[in-house]
Amino acid sequence: MPKTKTQYVCQSCGHVEIKWMGRCPACGEWNTLVEEVTTTSPNRLSGSSGRSQALPILSIPAQGERRFQTGVQECDYVLGGGVVPGSLVLIGGDPGIGKSTLLLQVSHAIARSGRRVLYISGEESATQIRLRAERLGTVHDDLFVLAETDLDLAIESAGQLHPDFLIVDSIQTVFRPGLTSAPGSVAQVRECTGVLLRFAKSQNIATFIVGHVTKDGAIAGPRMLEHMVDAVLYFEGERHHMYRVLRAVKNRFGSTNELAVFEMRDDGLREVANPSLLFLSERRVMAPGSAVVAAMEGRRPLLLEVQALVAPTSFGTPRRMTTGADLQRVNMLLAVLERRLGLQVGASDAYVNVAGGVRVDEPAVDLGIALALVSSHRDRPLAHGDLYIGEIGLTAEVRAVTRLSERLREARKLGFERCFVPAAQTIADSVAGLEVVPVQSVQDAIQKAF
């Protein structure tokens, strides 16, 4: 007979305890353990007829994934070339960033191609979705809307309609009546995702689910949620900026860490075909503290403007603030500049900003950040047509970076004249029509740049 068991699950990390505790021993959050009642059934061994058999890998037929286009090229690029039928994709982002808008535009594009789309909403009514669709111009006969929070009823309706594309907005608002936990709890999120996964695989329906994010930027719910799905997309961007970034951090059917850029307008999201040109369009000429770097986002080179400001501090401890860059990395570069080059920044505030609201974490932008800091400290602008690529070590050496040729070709395409690169890579990765300046250290780069 089924057995009932009471346990306490952390709503932040999914840790399970047999008794209530004020603080989660796994993640350290307070008042996050919530009581959940689960029903377990005794294990039953399945018959031999239902078991799978191990096969030699050479005897397994190799079949490529069949994909269909979403109609939004940038979205197809992030997904690896299109949507795979039967796949389950999780998309997360801050509230109001534009997740529902993006999915509604994708739904309309798929519906126009002759495929049937079902949009299940647990946050908005059908009337609200219709009003938003009219504002965005995404009304179509093959786009069906269902406002339902009961996942069992929603799955039943989807089984009768049998769409080609299914959207659940959001996974934290739907629930299964058989569980006593509240919607959005760890048990409900885990169980609802499992039900959608089995439904998508069995019916061969491409399914997108929307997930809320926590204050730390991670998708709310247990970490195993990201392991259950086939792809995880993050929709990022500053709410006060017009640009949005769609980033893939997991993709079983394509490359990870791909990136697509959209521009938010009154009539919805617009694709940005050349993000580098857009991010550099407002750059000032001959402005101290400004440098251009080349970052790789997946397979796409992205040229970005890095701005730095070094000013005397008004406090006992100087301030260090970054927007779009890693704060710890900037602190390391400041220490290298002060120790190895004698740059007196210990009594100065330092601010670093990546223009456009994009976040860059790779070390290849170190040289550009360092040159921007030196330019601001000396109040001398860098040449407008220069580009800086290279990782900086603790001994102030400029180290090699990956995929240099693609970065140089993007710089040449956008009209840059000189490119400062690590000395070890200049011969093999030179590009015709672009002056490549080899640098071995930060001191060498500063002497040649000024």
Short mmCIF file of C-alpha atoms in Angstrom, two decimals, residues 7 20 28 64 102 105 119 128 141 173 197 209 248 261 278 286 301 317 319 326 332 339 371 383 386 391 395 420:
data_model
loop_
_atom_site.label_atom_id
_atom_site.label_comp_id
_atom_site.label_asym_id
_atom_site.label_seq_id
_atom_site.Cartn_x
_atom_site.Cartn_y
_atom_site.Cartn_z
CA GLN A 7 9.62 16.04 4.81
CA TRP A 20 12.05 21.65 10.29
CA GLY A 28 22.41 28.93 4.36
CA GLY A 64 20.14 13.56 -37.28
CA LEU A 102 9.53 36.94 -27.19
CA GLN A 105 6.35 36.60 -31.31
CA TYR A 119 0.09 28.94 -25.46
CA GLN A 128 -4.92 39.90 -21.57
CA ASP A 141 -5.79 31.46 -36.48
CA THR A 173 2.25 28.95 -11.59
CA LEU A 197 9.03 16.18 -20.25
CA ILE A 209 8.56 26.47 -20.37
CA ALA A 248 22.11 29.55 -24.27
CA VAL A 261 20.65 40.39 -29.34
CA LEU A 278 24.88 48.71 -32.72
CA MET A 286 38.68 61.02 -28.61
CA PRO A 301 32.58 37.73 -32.15
CA THR A 317 38.40 53.55 1.25
CA ARG A 319 35.28 52.58 -4.35
CA ASP A 326 33.71 41.03 -13.37
CA MET A 332 43.17 42.27 -10.09
CA ARG A 339 52.40 47.09 -8.67
CA LEU A 371 44.14 50.45 -21.35
CA ALA A 383 43.16 56.16 -30.88
CA ASP A 386 42.32 50.75 -32.18
CA GLU A 391 44.49 38.27 -21.31
CA THR A 395 53.22 39.52 -13.96
CA PHE A 420 46.72 45.04 -30.28
#
